[in-house]
Structure formats: C-alpha cells, structure tokens
mmCIF file of C-alpha atoms in Angstrom:
data_model
loop_
_atom_site.group_PDB
_atom_site.id
_atom_site.type_symbol
_atom_site.label_atom_id
_atom_site.label_comp_id
_atom_site.label_asym_id
_atom_site.label_seq_id
_atom_site.Cartn_x
_atom_site.Cartn_y
_atom_site.Cartn_z
ATOM 1 C CA MET A 1 -53.097 7.540 -90.869
ATOM 2 C CA PRO A 2 -52.641 9.873 -93.710
ATOM 3 C CA PRO A 3 -50.993 8.517 -96.718
ATOM 4 C CA VAL A 4 -46.719 8.846 -96.832
ATOM 5 C CA ALA A 5 -45.680 10.771 -99.251
ATOM 6 C CA PRO A 6 -43.542 9.365 -102.187
ATOM 7 C CA ARG A 7 -39.860 9.303 -101.843
ATOM 8 C CA SER A 8 -37.887 10.317 -104.591
ATOM 9 C CA GLY A 9 -35.525 8.103 -106.200
ATOM 10 C CA ASP A 10 -32.598 10.005 -104.817
ATOM 11 C CA ALA A 11 -33.625 9.728 -101.289
ATOM 12 C CA ILE A 12 -34.370 5.794 -101.628
ATOM 13 C CA PHE A 13 -30.829 5.658 -102.708
ATOM 14 C CA ALA A 14 -29.246 7.039 -101.398
ATOM 15 C CA SER A 15 -30.856 4.625 -98.510
ATOM 16 C CA VAL A 16 -30.367 1.499 -99.823
ATOM 17 C CA GLU A 17 -27.225 -0.732 -99.400
ATOM 18 C CA ARG A 18 -25.265 0.138 -102.375
ATOM 19 C CA VAL A 19 -22.206 -1.858 -104.010
ATOM 20 C CA ASN A 20 -20.099 -0.678 -106.535
ATOM 21 C CA ALA A 21 -21.163 -0.722 -109.827
ATOM 22 C CA GLU A 22 -17.840 -2.036 -111.063
ATOM 23 C CA LEU A 23 -18.607 -5.689 -110.041
ATOM 24 C CA PHE A 24 -22.174 -5.214 -111.236
ATOM 25 C CA THR A 25 -20.782 -4.468 -114.783
ATOM 26 C CA LEU A 26 -18.551 -7.413 -114.988
ATOM 27 C CA THR A 27 -20.571 -9.477 -113.672
ATOM 28 C CA TYR A 28 -22.936 -8.948 -116.545
ATOM 29 C CA GLY A 29 -20.074 -8.980 -118.664
ATOM 30 C CA ALA A 30 -19.294 -12.783 -117.204
ATOM 31 C CA ILE A 31 -23.317 -13.525 -117.779
ATOM 32 C CA VAL A 32 -23.338 -12.422 -121.549
ATOM 33 C CA ARG A 33 -20.118 -14.041 -122.346
ATOM 34 C CA GLN A 34 -20.961 -17.340 -120.693
ATOM 35 C CA LEU A 35 -24.414 -17.240 -122.697
ATOM 36 C CA LEU A 36 -22.703 -16.343 -125.972
ATOM 37 C CA THR A 37 -20.364 -19.577 -125.016
ATOM 38 C CA ASP A 38 -23.617 -21.866 -124.372
ATOM 39 C CA LEU A 39 -25.693 -20.518 -127.174
ATOM 40 C CA GLU A 40 -23.997 -19.179 -130.093
ATOM 41 C CA GLU A 41 -26.956 -17.433 -132.070
ATOM 42 C CA VAL A 42 -27.362 -14.235 -130.901
ATOM 43 C CA GLU A 43 -30.677 -14.343 -131.374
ATOM 44 C CA GLU A 44 -31.031 -16.751 -128.799
ATOM 45 C CA VAL A 45 -29.176 -15.023 -126.213
ATOM 46 C CA ASN A 46 -31.509 -12.038 -126.788
ATOM 47 C CA LYS A 47 -33.690 -14.075 -126.167
ATOM 48 C CA GLN A 48 -32.399 -15.560 -122.949
ATOM 49 C CA LEU A 49 -31.629 -11.893 -121.259
ATOM 50 C CA ASP A 50 -35.018 -11.323 -121.567
ATOM 51 C CA GLN A 51 -36.313 -14.301 -120.174
ATOM 52 C CA MET A 52 -33.675 -13.709 -117.290
ATOM 53 C CA GLY A 53 -34.962 -9.396 -117.056
ATOM 54 C CA TYR A 54 -38.367 -11.089 -116.869
ATOM 55 C CA ASN A 55 -37.871 -13.194 -114.057
ATOM 56 C CA ILE A 56 -35.762 -10.421 -112.481
ATOM 57 C CA GLY A 57 -38.847 -7.984 -113.061
ATOM 58 C CA ILE A 58 -41.447 -10.083 -111.409
ATOM 59 C CA ARG A 59 -39.734 -9.907 -107.999
ATOM 60 C CA LEU A 60 -38.177 -6.729 -107.957
ATOM 61 C CA ILE A 61 -41.477 -5.422 -108.414
ATOM 62 C CA ASP A 62 -42.196 -6.352 -105.138
ATOM 63 C CA GLU A 63 -39.424 -4.643 -103.737
ATOM 64 C CA PHE A 64 -39.770 -1.575 -105.771
ATOM 65 C CA LEU A 65 -43.277 -1.152 -104.326
ATOM 66 C CA ALA A 66 -42.277 -1.345 -100.952
ATOM 67 C CA LYS A 67 -39.296 0.810 -100.830
ATOM 68 C CA SER A 68 -40.349 3.628 -102.779
ATOM 69 C CA ASN A 69 -44.631 4.388 -101.739
ATOM 70 C CA VAL A 70 -45.159 4.987 -105.114
ATOM 71 C CA ALA A 71 -49.350 5.387 -105.148
ATOM 72 C CA ARG A 72 -51.078 3.789 -108.095
ATOM 73 C CA CYS A 73 -50.604 5.605 -111.236
ATOM 74 C CA VAL A 74 -53.120 7.218 -112.650
ATOM 75 C CA ASP A 75 -51.995 6.467 -116.248
ATOM 76 C CA PHE A 76 -49.441 5.118 -118.555
ATOM 77 C CA LYS A 77 -47.898 8.697 -118.524
ATOM 78 C CA GLU A 78 -46.927 8.020 -115.071
ATOM 79 C CA THR A 79 -45.754 5.329 -114.760
ATOM 80 C CA ALA A 80 -43.063 5.744 -117.274
ATOM 81 C CA GLU A 81 -41.941 8.531 -115.407
ATOM 82 C CA VAL A 82 -42.066 6.507 -112.203
ATOM 83 C CA ILE A 83 -39.906 4.008 -114.076
ATOM 84 C CA ALA A 84 -37.416 6.798 -115.618
ATOM 85 C CA LYS A 85 -37.036 8.406 -112.354
ATOM 86 C CA VAL A 86 -37.737 6.497 -109.287
ATOM 87 C CA GLY A 87 -37.307 2.900 -110.687
ATOM 88 C CA LEU A 88 -33.916 2.421 -112.065
ATOM 89 C CA LYS A 89 -32.658 5.209 -109.902
ATOM 90 C CA MET A 90 -33.610 3.335 -106.937
ATOM 91 C CA PHE A 91 -31.560 -0.165 -108.473
ATOM 92 C CA LEU A 92 -28.766 1.362 -111.418
ATOM 93 C CA GLY A 93 -28.364 4.725 -109.783
ATOM 94 C CA VAL A 94 -29.229 6.212 -112.959
ATOM 95 C CA THR A 95 -32.111 8.538 -114.788
ATOM 96 C CA ALA A 96 -33.784 8.408 -117.940
ATOM 97 C CA THR A 97 -35.751 10.730 -119.581
ATOM 98 C CA VAL A 98 -39.169 9.985 -120.926
ATOM 99 C CA THR A 99 -39.337 11.390 -124.718
ATOM 100 C CA ASN A 100 -41.607 10.519 -127.733
ATOM 101 C CA TRP A 101 -44.331 9.895 -127.379
ATOM 102 C CA ASP A 102 -47.390 9.008 -129.122
ATOM 103 C CA THR A 103 -50.689 10.380 -129.172
ATOM 104 C CA GLU A 104 -52.804 7.850 -127.552
ATOM 105 C CA GLY A 105 -49.924 7.993 -124.562
ATOM 106 C CA THR A 106 -49.172 4.333 -124.430
ATOM 107 C CA THR A 107 -45.825 4.008 -125.996
ATOM 108 C CA CYS A 108 -43.053 6.353 -125.180
ATOM 109 C CA SER A 109 -39.172 6.266 -125.065
ATOM 110 C CA LEU A 110 -36.653 6.187 -122.455
ATOM 111 C CA VAL A 111 -33.589 7.186 -122.559
ATOM 112 C CA LEU A 112 -30.485 6.806 -120.776
ATOM 113 C CA GLU A 113 -27.537 8.578 -121.008
ATOM 114 C CA ASP A 114 -25.493 6.963 -119.062
ATOM 115 C CA ASN A 115 -25.841 3.066 -118.678
ATOM 116 C CA PRO A 116 -23.960 0.849 -115.361
ATOM 117 C CA LEU A 117 -24.018 -2.231 -117.620
ATOM 118 C CA VAL A 118 -22.057 -1.372 -120.485
ATOM 119 C CA ASP A 119 -18.640 0.065 -118.846
ATOM 120 C CA PHE A 120 -15.765 -1.094 -120.316
ATOM 121 C CA VAL A 121 -18.253 -2.631 -123.159
ATOM 122 C CA GLU A 122 -17.802 -3.138 -126.991
ATOM 123 C CA LEU A 123 -19.395 -5.318 -129.362
ATOM 124 C CA PRO A 124 -17.504 -7.742 -132.054
ATOM 125 C CA ASP A 125 -17.924 -8.157 -135.570
ATOM 126 C CA ASN A 126 -19.368 -11.108 -134.849
ATOM 127 C CA CYS A 127 -22.325 -10.170 -132.172
ATOM 128 C CA GLN A 128 -23.758 -7.424 -134.110
ATOM 129 C CA GLY A 129 -26.944 -8.055 -133.876
ATOM 130 C CA LEU A 130 -26.815 -8.749 -129.689
ATOM 131 C CA TYR A 131 -28.829 -6.525 -127.781
ATOM 132 C CA TYR A 132 -26.248 -6.486 -125.078
ATOM 133 C CA CYS A 133 -28.848 -4.639 -122.644
ATOM 134 C CA ASN A 134 -31.909 -6.169 -123.328
ATOM 135 C CA ILE A 135 -32.452 -8.047 -120.048
ATOM 136 C CA LEU A 136 -33.452 -4.432 -118.456
ATOM 137 C CA SER A 137 -36.281 -4.564 -121.867
ATOM 138 C CA GLY A 138 -37.092 -8.088 -119.729
ATOM 139 C CA VAL A 139 -36.826 -6.051 -116.251
ATOM 140 C CA ILE A 140 -39.508 -3.576 -117.258
ATOM 141 C CA ARG A 141 -41.511 -6.536 -118.962
ATOM 142 C CA GLY A 142 -41.571 -8.229 -116.202
ATOM 143 C CA ALA A 143 -42.210 -5.826 -113.718
ATOM 144 C CA LEU A 144 -44.898 -4.149 -115.358
ATOM 145 C CA GLU A 145 -46.537 -7.380 -116.337
ATOM 146 C CA MET A 146 -47.242 -7.686 -112.561
ATOM 147 C CA VAL A 147 -49.528 -4.934 -112.064
ATOM 148 C CA SER A 148 -51.511 -5.207 -114.586
ATOM 149 C CA MET A 149 -49.944 -3.925 -117.589
ATOM 150 C CA LYS A 150 -49.315 -6.378 -120.699
ATOM 151 C CA THR A 151 -45.881 -4.144 -122.881
ATOM 152 C CA GLU A 152 -43.785 -4.857 -125.164
ATOM 153 C CA VAL A 153 -40.397 -3.120 -124.651
ATOM 154 C CA THR A 154 -38.074 -3.112 -127.735
ATOM 155 C CA TRP A 155 -34.504 -1.525 -128.562
ATOM 156 C CA ILE A 156 -34.496 2.207 -130.918
ATOM 157 C CA ARG A 157 -30.772 3.295 -130.031
ATOM 158 C CA ASP A 158 -27.862 1.414 -128.170
ATOM 159 C CA MET A 159 -24.487 3.111 -128.010
ATOM 160 C CA LEU A 160 -22.549 -0.244 -128.352
ATOM 161 C CA ARG A 161 -24.194 0.298 -131.942
ATOM 162 C CA GLY A 162 -23.148 3.356 -132.437
ATOM 163 C CA ASP A 163 -25.953 5.349 -131.508
ATOM 164 C CA ASP A 164 -25.215 8.574 -129.355
ATOM 165 C CA ALA A 165 -27.773 7.195 -126.621
ATOM 166 C CA PHE A 166 -29.409 4.166 -125.075
ATOM 167 C CA GLU A 167 -33.671 4.472 -126.095
ATOM 168 C CA MET A 168 -36.200 1.434 -125.049
ATOM 169 C CA GLN A 169 -39.564 1.642 -126.761
ATOM 170 C CA VAL A 170 -42.401 0.842 -124.398
ATOM 171 C CA LYS A 171 -45.539 0.188 -125.652
ATOM 172 C CA LEU A 172 -48.299 -0.901 -123.843
ATOM 173 C CA LEU A 173 -50.140 -3.422 -125.475
ATOM 174 C CA LYS A 174 -53.294 -3.897 -123.013
ATOM 175 C CA GLN A 175 -54.064 -3.232 -118.901
ATOM 176 C CA VAL A 176 -54.524 -6.869 -118.067
ATOM 177 C CA PRO A 177 -57.908 -5.983 -114.940
ATOM 178 C CA GLU A 178 -56.143 -8.075 -111.554
ATOM 179 C CA GLU A 179 -58.394 -11.568 -111.355
ATOM 180 C CA TYR A 180 -59.836 -12.526 -108.171
ATOM 181 C CA PRO A 181 -58.666 -15.849 -106.883
ATOM 182 C CA TYR A 182 -61.337 -16.762 -105.066
ATOM 183 C CA LYS A 183 -65.112 -17.152 -106.287
ATOM 184 C CA ASP A 184 -67.292 -15.574 -104.317
ATOM 185 C CA ASP A 185 -70.158 -17.428 -104.161
ATOM 186 C CA GLU A 186 -68.315 -20.837 -103.252
ATOM 187 C CA MET B 1 -16.976 21.013 -125.938
ATOM 188 C CA ILE B 2 -20.127 21.927 -124.297
ATOM 189 C CA GLY B 3 -22.559 20.458 -123.707
ATOM 190 C CA VAL B 4 -21.526 16.564 -124.254
ATOM 191 C CA GLY B 5 -23.134 13.474 -122.956
ATOM 192 C CA LYS B 6 -21.578 12.255 -120.410
ATOM 193 C CA MET B 7 -20.974 8.575 -122.698
ATOM 194 C CA LYS B 8 -18.934 10.343 -125.498
ATOM 195 C CA LEU B 9 -18.581 8.287 -128.700
ATOM 196 C CA TYR B 10 -14.895 7.143 -129.342
ATOM 197 C CA SER B 11 -14.141 5.118 -132.248
ATOM 198 C CA ASN B 12 -12.374 2.721 -129.579
ATOM 199 C CA VAL B 13 -13.332 1.866 -126.283
ATOM 200 C CA LEU B 14 -10.161 1.911 -125.354
ATOM 201 C CA ASP B 15 -9.725 5.584 -125.722
ATOM 202 C CA ARG B 16 -12.785 6.378 -123.641
ATOM 203 C CA PRO B 17 -11.564 8.084 -120.577
ATOM 204 C CA LEU B 18 -11.623 5.581 -117.055
ATOM 205 C CA SER B 19 -14.292 6.385 -114.390
ATOM 206 C CA LYS B 20 -13.043 6.891 -111.434
ATOM 207 C CA GLY B 21 -14.979 3.760 -110.068
ATOM 208 C CA LYS B 22 -17.092 5.518 -107.299
ATOM 209 C CA GLN B 23 -20.864 4.864 -109.074
ATOM 210 C CA GLU B 24 -23.037 2.699 -107.688
ATOM 211 C CA VAL B 25 -25.606 0.363 -108.145
ATOM 212 C CA SER B 26 -27.987 -0.849 -105.690
ATOM 213 C CA LEU B 27 -27.417 -4.424 -103.654
ATOM 214 C CA SER B 28 -30.366 -6.042 -104.390
ATOM 215 C CA ALA B 29 -29.505 -5.431 -108.851
ATOM 216 C CA PHE B 30 -26.561 -6.841 -108.184
ATOM 217 C CA ALA B 31 -28.190 -9.621 -106.006
ATOM 218 C CA PHE B 32 -31.225 -10.039 -108.785
ATOM 219 C CA LEU B 33 -28.107 -10.818 -110.935
ATOM 220 C CA PHE B 34 -26.239 -12.892 -109.163
ATOM 221 C CA SER B 35 -29.298 -14.850 -109.076
ATOM 222 C CA GLU B 36 -30.471 -15.488 -112.027
ATOM 223 C CA MET B 37 -26.730 -16.097 -113.130
ATOM 224 C CA VAL B 38 -27.277 -19.244 -110.483
ATOM 225 C CA GLN B 39 -30.535 -20.085 -112.264
ATOM 226 C CA TYR B 40 -29.361 -20.326 -115.452
ATOM 227 C CA ASN B 41 -25.968 -22.411 -114.762
ATOM 228 C CA GLN B 42 -28.387 -24.642 -112.904
ATOM 229 C CA THR B 43 -30.024 -25.610 -115.950
ATOM 230 C CA GLN B 44 -27.488 -25.848 -118.416
ATOM 231 C CA VAL B 45 -25.640 -28.553 -115.606
ATOM 232 C CA ASP B 46 -26.394 -31.602 -113.784
ATOM 233 C CA ASN B 47 -24.173 -32.126 -110.467
ATOM 234 C CA ILE B 48 -23.053 -29.679 -108.102
ATOM 235 C CA ALA B 49 -19.607 -30.092 -109.147
ATOM 236 C CA GLU B 50 -20.020 -28.409 -112.899
ATOM 237 C CA LEU B 51 -22.172 -26.065 -110.862
ATOM 238 C CA GLU B 52 -18.930 -24.180 -108.934
ATOM 239 C CA ARG B 53 -17.122 -24.774 -112.324
ATOM 240 C CA ARG B 54 -18.952 -22.938 -114.491
ATOM 241 C CA LEU B 55 -19.422 -20.096 -111.522
ATOM 242 C CA GLU B 56 -16.068 -20.133 -110.951
ATOM 243 C CA ASP B 57 -15.102 -19.824 -114.284
ATOM 244 C CA ALA B 58 -17.556 -16.572 -114.728
ATOM 245 C CA GLY B 59 -15.701 -15.681 -111.727
ATOM 246 C CA TYR B 60 -12.361 -15.652 -113.094
ATOM 247 C CA ALA B 61 -13.466 -13.459 -116.606
ATOM 248 C CA VAL B 62 -14.319 -10.946 -113.859
ATOM 249 C CA GLY B 63 -10.886 -11.330 -112.148
ATOM 250 C CA ALA B 64 -8.518 -10.614 -114.358
ATOM 251 C CA ARG B 65 -10.378 -7.784 -115.525
ATOM 252 C CA VAL B 66 -10.610 -6.592 -111.808
ATOM 253 C CA LEU B 67 -6.646 -6.908 -111.980
ATOM 254 C CA GLU B 68 -6.244 -4.917 -114.831
ATOM 255 C CA LEU B 69 -7.785 -1.758 -113.563
ATOM 256 C CA LEU B 70 -6.831 -1.915 -110.469
ATOM 257 C CA CYS B 71 -3.701 -2.587 -111.696
ATOM 258 C CA HIS B 72 -4.105 0.612 -113.810
ATOM 259 C CA ARG B 73 -6.085 3.425 -111.258
ATOM 260 C CA GLU B 74 -4.850 2.169 -108.048
ATOM 261 C CA LYS B 75 -1.664 1.609 -108.166
ATOM 262 C CA GLY B 76 0.259 3.168 -111.074
ATOM 263 C CA ASN B 77 0.613 -0.254 -113.057
ATOM 264 C CA ARG B 78 3.395 -1.605 -110.287
ATOM 265 C CA ARG B 79 3.397 -5.163 -110.920
ATOM 266 C CA GLU B 80 3.570 -7.438 -107.737
ATOM 267 C CA THR B 81 6.011 -9.802 -107.397
ATOM 268 C CA ARG B 82 6.076 -11.352 -104.315
ATOM 269 C CA LEU B 83 3.314 -13.806 -102.542
ATOM 270 C CA LEU B 84 2.781 -11.428 -100.135
ATOM 271 C CA GLY B 85 2.457 -8.353 -101.570
ATOM 272 C CA ILE B 86 -0.142 -9.723 -104.077
ATOM 273 C CA LEU B 87 -2.151 -11.316 -100.695
ATOM 274 C CA SER B 88 -2.438 -8.292 -99.391
ATOM 275 C CA PHE B 89 -3.382 -6.766 -102.664
ATOM 276 C CA VAL B 90 -6.361 -9.224 -102.719
ATOM 277 C CA HIS B 91 -7.286 -9.093 -99.206
ATOM 278 C CA SER B 92 -7.193 -5.183 -99.388
ATOM 279 C CA THR B 93 -7.216 -3.428 -102.546
ATOM 280 C CA VAL B 94 -9.752 -5.852 -104.770
ATOM 281 C CA TRP B 95 -12.689 -6.450 -101.362
ATOM 282 C CA LYS B 96 -12.365 -2.909 -100.593
ATOM 283 C CA VAL B 97 -13.280 -2.086 -104.429
ATOM 284 C CA LEU B 98 -15.587 -5.160 -104.954
ATOM 285 C CA PHE B 99 -17.914 -5.171 -101.638
ATOM 286 C CA GLY B 100 -15.913 -1.734 -100.066
ATOM 287 C CA LYS B 101 -14.679 -3.398 -96.669
ATOM 288 C CA VAL B 102 -11.068 -5.139 -96.376
ATOM 289 C CA ALA B 103 -11.511 -9.114 -96.226
ATOM 290 C CA ASP B 104 -12.024 -10.180 -92.416
ATOM 291 C CA SER B 105 -8.930 -11.933 -92.015
ATOM 292 C CA LEU B 106 -5.557 -13.377 -94.156
ATOM 293 C CA GLU B 107 -4.429 -16.230 -92.606
ATOM 294 C CA LYS B 108 -1.230 -18.894 -93.479
ATOM 295 C CA GLY B 109 -2.371 -22.247 -92.967
ATOM 296 C CA THR B 110 -0.634 -24.574 -91.058
ATOM 297 C CA GLU B 111 -0.691 -27.897 -92.408
ATOM 298 C CA HIS B 112 0.520 -27.118 -96.417
ATOM 299 C CA GLU B 113 3.315 -24.492 -97.191
ATOM 300 C CA ASP B 114 1.290 -23.420 -99.808
ATOM 301 C CA GLU B 115 -2.358 -23.094 -98.813
ATOM 302 C CA TYR B 116 -3.611 -19.570 -97.470
ATOM 303 C CA MET B 117 -6.908 -18.222 -96.739
ATOM 304 C CA ILE B 118 -9.066 -15.212 -96.796
ATOM 305 C CA SER B 119 -12.317 -15.053 -94.704
ATOM 306 C CA GLU B 120 -14.827 -13.952 -94.724
ATOM 307 C CA LYS B 121 -18.030 -13.610 -92.376
ATOM 308 C CA GLU B 122 -20.529 -13.334 -94.578
ATOM 309 C CA LEU B 123 -19.910 -13.258 -98.452
ATOM 310 C CA LEU B 124 -21.654 -9.950 -100.063
ATOM 311 C CA VAL B 125 -22.678 -12.437 -102.844
ATOM 312 C CA ASN B 126 -23.743 -15.248 -100.531
ATOM 313 C CA ARG B 127 -26.553 -12.539 -98.410
ATOM 314 C CA PHE B 128 -29.053 -13.054 -100.148
ATOM 315 C CA ILE B 129 -28.744 -17.355 -101.140
ATOM 316 C CA SER B 130 -29.581 -20.439 -99.039
ATOM 317 C CA ILE B 131 -28.732 -23.286 -100.263
ATOM 318 C CA PRO B 132 -31.115 -26.597 -99.688
ATOM 319 C CA LYS B 133 -30.104 -29.580 -97.875
ATOM 320 C CA ASP B 134 -30.124 -31.662 -101.064
ATOM 321 C CA MET B 135 -27.334 -29.906 -102.262
ATOM 322 C CA GLY B 136 -24.680 -30.865 -99.805
ATOM 323 C CA THR B 137 -21.457 -28.648 -99.737
ATOM 324 C CA PHE B 138 -22.836 -26.552 -102.540
ATOM 325 C CA ASN B 139 -20.939 -22.800 -102.009
ATOM 326 C CA CYS B 140 -22.123 -19.688 -104.245
ATOM 327 C CA GLY B 141 -18.824 -18.430 -102.965
ATOM 328 C CA ALA B 142 -16.708 -20.282 -106.173
ATOM 329 C CA PHE B 143 -18.410 -17.123 -108.021
ATOM 330 C CA VAL B 144 -15.764 -15.349 -106.057
ATOM 331 C CA ALA B 145 -13.237 -18.237 -105.687
ATOM 332 C CA GLY B 146 -13.188 -17.913 -109.116
ATOM 333 C CA ILE B 147 -12.679 -13.856 -108.717
ATOM 334 C CA VAL B 148 -9.534 -14.158 -106.901
ATOM 335 C CA ARG B 149 -7.855 -17.204 -109.181
ATOM 336 C CA GLY B 150 -7.834 -14.800 -111.823
ATOM 337 C CA VAL B 151 -6.911 -12.286 -109.922
ATOM 338 C CA LEU B 152 -3.727 -13.895 -109.416
ATOM 339 C CA ASP B 153 -3.562 -16.399 -112.232
ATOM 340 C CA ASN B 154 -2.995 -13.297 -114.795
ATOM 341 C CA ALA B 155 -0.995 -11.334 -112.298
ATOM 342 C CA GLY B 156 1.757 -14.582 -112.270
ATOM 343 C CA PHE B 157 0.579 -16.376 -109.180
ATOM 344 C CA PRO B 158 -1.302 -19.415 -110.518
ATOM 345 C CA ALA B 159 -3.084 -20.783 -107.896
ATOM 346 C CA VAL B 160 -6.243 -23.277 -106.444
ATOM 347 C CA VAL B 161 -8.984 -21.442 -105.391
ATOM 348 C CA THR B 162 -11.536 -22.761 -103.805
ATOM 349 C CA ALA B 163 -14.943 -21.801 -101.122
ATOM 350 C CA HIS B 164 -15.899 -23.678 -98.293
ATOM 351 C CA PHE B 165 -18.188 -22.781 -95.717
ATOM 352 C CA VAL B 166 -16.860 -23.359 -91.906
ATOM 353 C CA PRO B 167 -18.821 -23.414 -89.226
ATOM 354 C CA VAL B 168 -18.333 -21.116 -86.501
ATOM 355 C CA GLU B 169 -19.370 -22.081 -82.482
ATOM 356 C CA GLY B 170 -22.036 -18.730 -81.414
ATOM 357 C CA GLN B 171 -22.745 -18.104 -85.235
ATOM 358 C CA GLN B 172 -25.994 -19.276 -87.194
ATOM 359 C CA ARG B 173 -24.517 -18.723 -90.429
ATOM 360 C CA PRO B 174 -21.154 -20.195 -91.235
ATOM 361 C CA ARG B 175 -18.031 -18.349 -92.465
ATOM 362 C CA THR B 176 -17.049 -18.763 -95.474
ATOM 363 C CA THR B 177 -13.631 -18.783 -96.382
ATOM 364 C CA ILE B 178 -11.714 -19.167 -99.930
ATOM 365 C CA LEU B 179 -8.577 -21.433 -99.735
ATOM 366 C CA ILE B 180 -5.960 -20.692 -101.854
ATOM 367 C CA LYS B 181 -3.333 -23.295 -102.721
ATOM 368 C CA PHE B 182 -0.044 -21.857 -104.744
ATOM 369 C CA ALA B 183 1.445 -23.820 -107.813
ATOM 370 C CA GLU B 184 4.715 -25.746 -107.590
ATOM 371 C CA GLU B 185 6.803 -22.814 -109.322
ATOM 372 C CA VAL B 186 5.303 -19.976 -107.275
ATOM 373 C CA LEU B 187 6.256 -21.273 -103.742
ATOM 374 C CA ARG B 188 10.357 -21.866 -105.465
ATOM 375 C CA ARG B 189 10.246 -18.625 -107.621
ATOM 376 C CA GLU B 190 9.283 -16.888 -103.640
ATOM 377 C CA ALA B 191 12.687 -19.139 -102.298
ATOM 378 C CA ARG B 192 14.722 -18.202 -105.156
ATOM 379 C CA LEU B 193 13.520 -14.540 -104.583
ATOM 380 C CA GLY B 194 14.181 -14.694 -100.960
#
C-alpha cells in the first residue's frame, strides 16, 4: 500500500468536529481562576498548569499521529514545523511561525500571533508572575516526550504582559531512544 | 494601519474590538481541557457532592460571562424581563453559541410550578466521559448546569439548577436533563407582571 501523504493542518481542522472557541476560552479561564483560588501562589499555579498540559499532551499526541499521517520527522527542525503548522492548527485552529533557530538546531521559538486561550483576558496586578498559557507549554512538552524527545519549553514573550506576540522557546534536551519493552532472550 | 497584527496592544482589554464569535477550536481540544478540569477537581475533594459543586461553580463563572457577551453581541443590549423570554434565550441562543445547536427540548415541570427542564440527548461535555459505577449519579453536566445558573442568576432570575441522567427506553446512553427550579421571588414577580 503506498504511504498516505500527510494532511495539511487546514484539511484536518476542517474535517474534525469543532466547538465554539469562546466556550473553550471561558472554560480555560474558569480553570485558571479555580487554580488561583485553590493554590494562591502564582508559581504553584504555573506549575499546576504545566502539569495539566503535560497530562493532556501525552494523550493528545496519539490523536495527532492518528489524524495527521505525518511521517517520522527527520530532525528537530521538521518537528517544530509540524507542531507549528499542523499540530496547533488541528487543535486550536491557529498556526505559529518557527523562528530563532540556534546554530545546533536544538532550540527554536514558536511565535503565536493569535491565541484562543487569551481572548477577553487581562492579568490583574497581583498576578503578574502568572504564565496564563502555561498549559500550552505542558502540552508540547508532554507530546514530544511521548515521541522520544525530552524538551524544555519556556515563555519568552507573553502578550498579557505587554509584549506584542506569544513566543515559546522549545529546547531539545535529548532524544531518548525507544526502549524495547521485552528482553529478547527471555 | 497597514500590517498591524491581529491582536493590537490596547491599554485596556475592554477597548479591544469584540470578535464575531465565529472562531473555532477542535472538539478534542475542549474535551481534553474539560477532562483535565474534572481530574484536577477530583483531587481536591472527598466526595461527589463537592465535585459537582466545584464543577458548577466553574460553570457559573462561564455563564456570567456568556450572558454579558451574548447580550451585547446578539441581542443589542436588550434585557430579558420575562421568564419564558430568558428560558428561550438559554435554550436557543446560549445553547447555539456554546454547543452549536439549540437544546433538544424545553419543558415545564408538571409537578411544581417553578420547575423547568432543558433536555439534551448527549451533552457536549459528556461526549467522551464515562462515569464509573461507584460514582453513582454523578454527572459532569453539572458544569453545564452551572453555566445555566450563571446566566439566569446574572439576568435577575435566581434559580437552583442541577443536571440529571434520565434513562430513555431504546437508547443505551441516558438523556441528560438540566432541571431549573426558580426562586420564589421570580415567580412572584412573574405573576405581578401578568
């Protein structure tokens, strides 16, 4: 059977079931508010959002691989492009641009102009340390970990803090080769 | 201004233009997010009633904001003052915007004057959720009940709203009913308005 060509982000997004982005935005806002009330410390909330994102990411990657038919990425550069153009489009309906590659090709920035998580949101003065979209960094970290890449994702620019775009820095720490679960000679 | 990015920097979030509400995200993104919310709340409570209450509170916040957004965008800032008006607003407009379709049915309770029911064959939030047997009658539709309560409360119609599973013959999955029980004052006001 000839290999199926990978589908573009737009095509997949058009074929999946969609919901109103505002429901998504408001639900996310309710989650962040709940966390702030429960945990009170902004740092704790950041960590919890990242953890929640990680939990989502490790499951989301299965759906991504099933629906998008992408071939195994040759290098990290391709991985970043696929996340920005196919992955984000498929789930959030927006694309990102990949910029700022370092010389070794292990660190890059994903720049989001449009982010459905932050519609209607303003950070109050007492929450200035909050990375409101930290769930996204967790999702990317979790998803990449399931395809054998250990990464570190941090926020460089955040529009809620006054910058002009959302910029995430994705740094590849190491490629973990997949462990064969059974020993052959047993 | 040419070449300005979509999200211009405004000093005040209220100055930004309101979107038309046509942007969409995938259903799975929402489902993942909702499942994380339920999982997180499960770690924070000891019993089912508390879990339902927390989901409802989260929904309440969503409902309050949805009411403001929709009143401004869809209804041109007109306020509903009659009971049937607000109920049909919830059943049609709110449901259409949030879930993409009007609710399956709106009924008046037969036993009590102050009860109304909005039914849905399968709530969007419950699509990918299965309740283990030991959780009994727990329904994640409590989130939607919270949204409805938020809308009604902020529109001036205080009510107690709960979500229930109603088994239907011939269908494997039970139907979900959102039961709305209005406060005394609402009925008295309604009677006065004639």
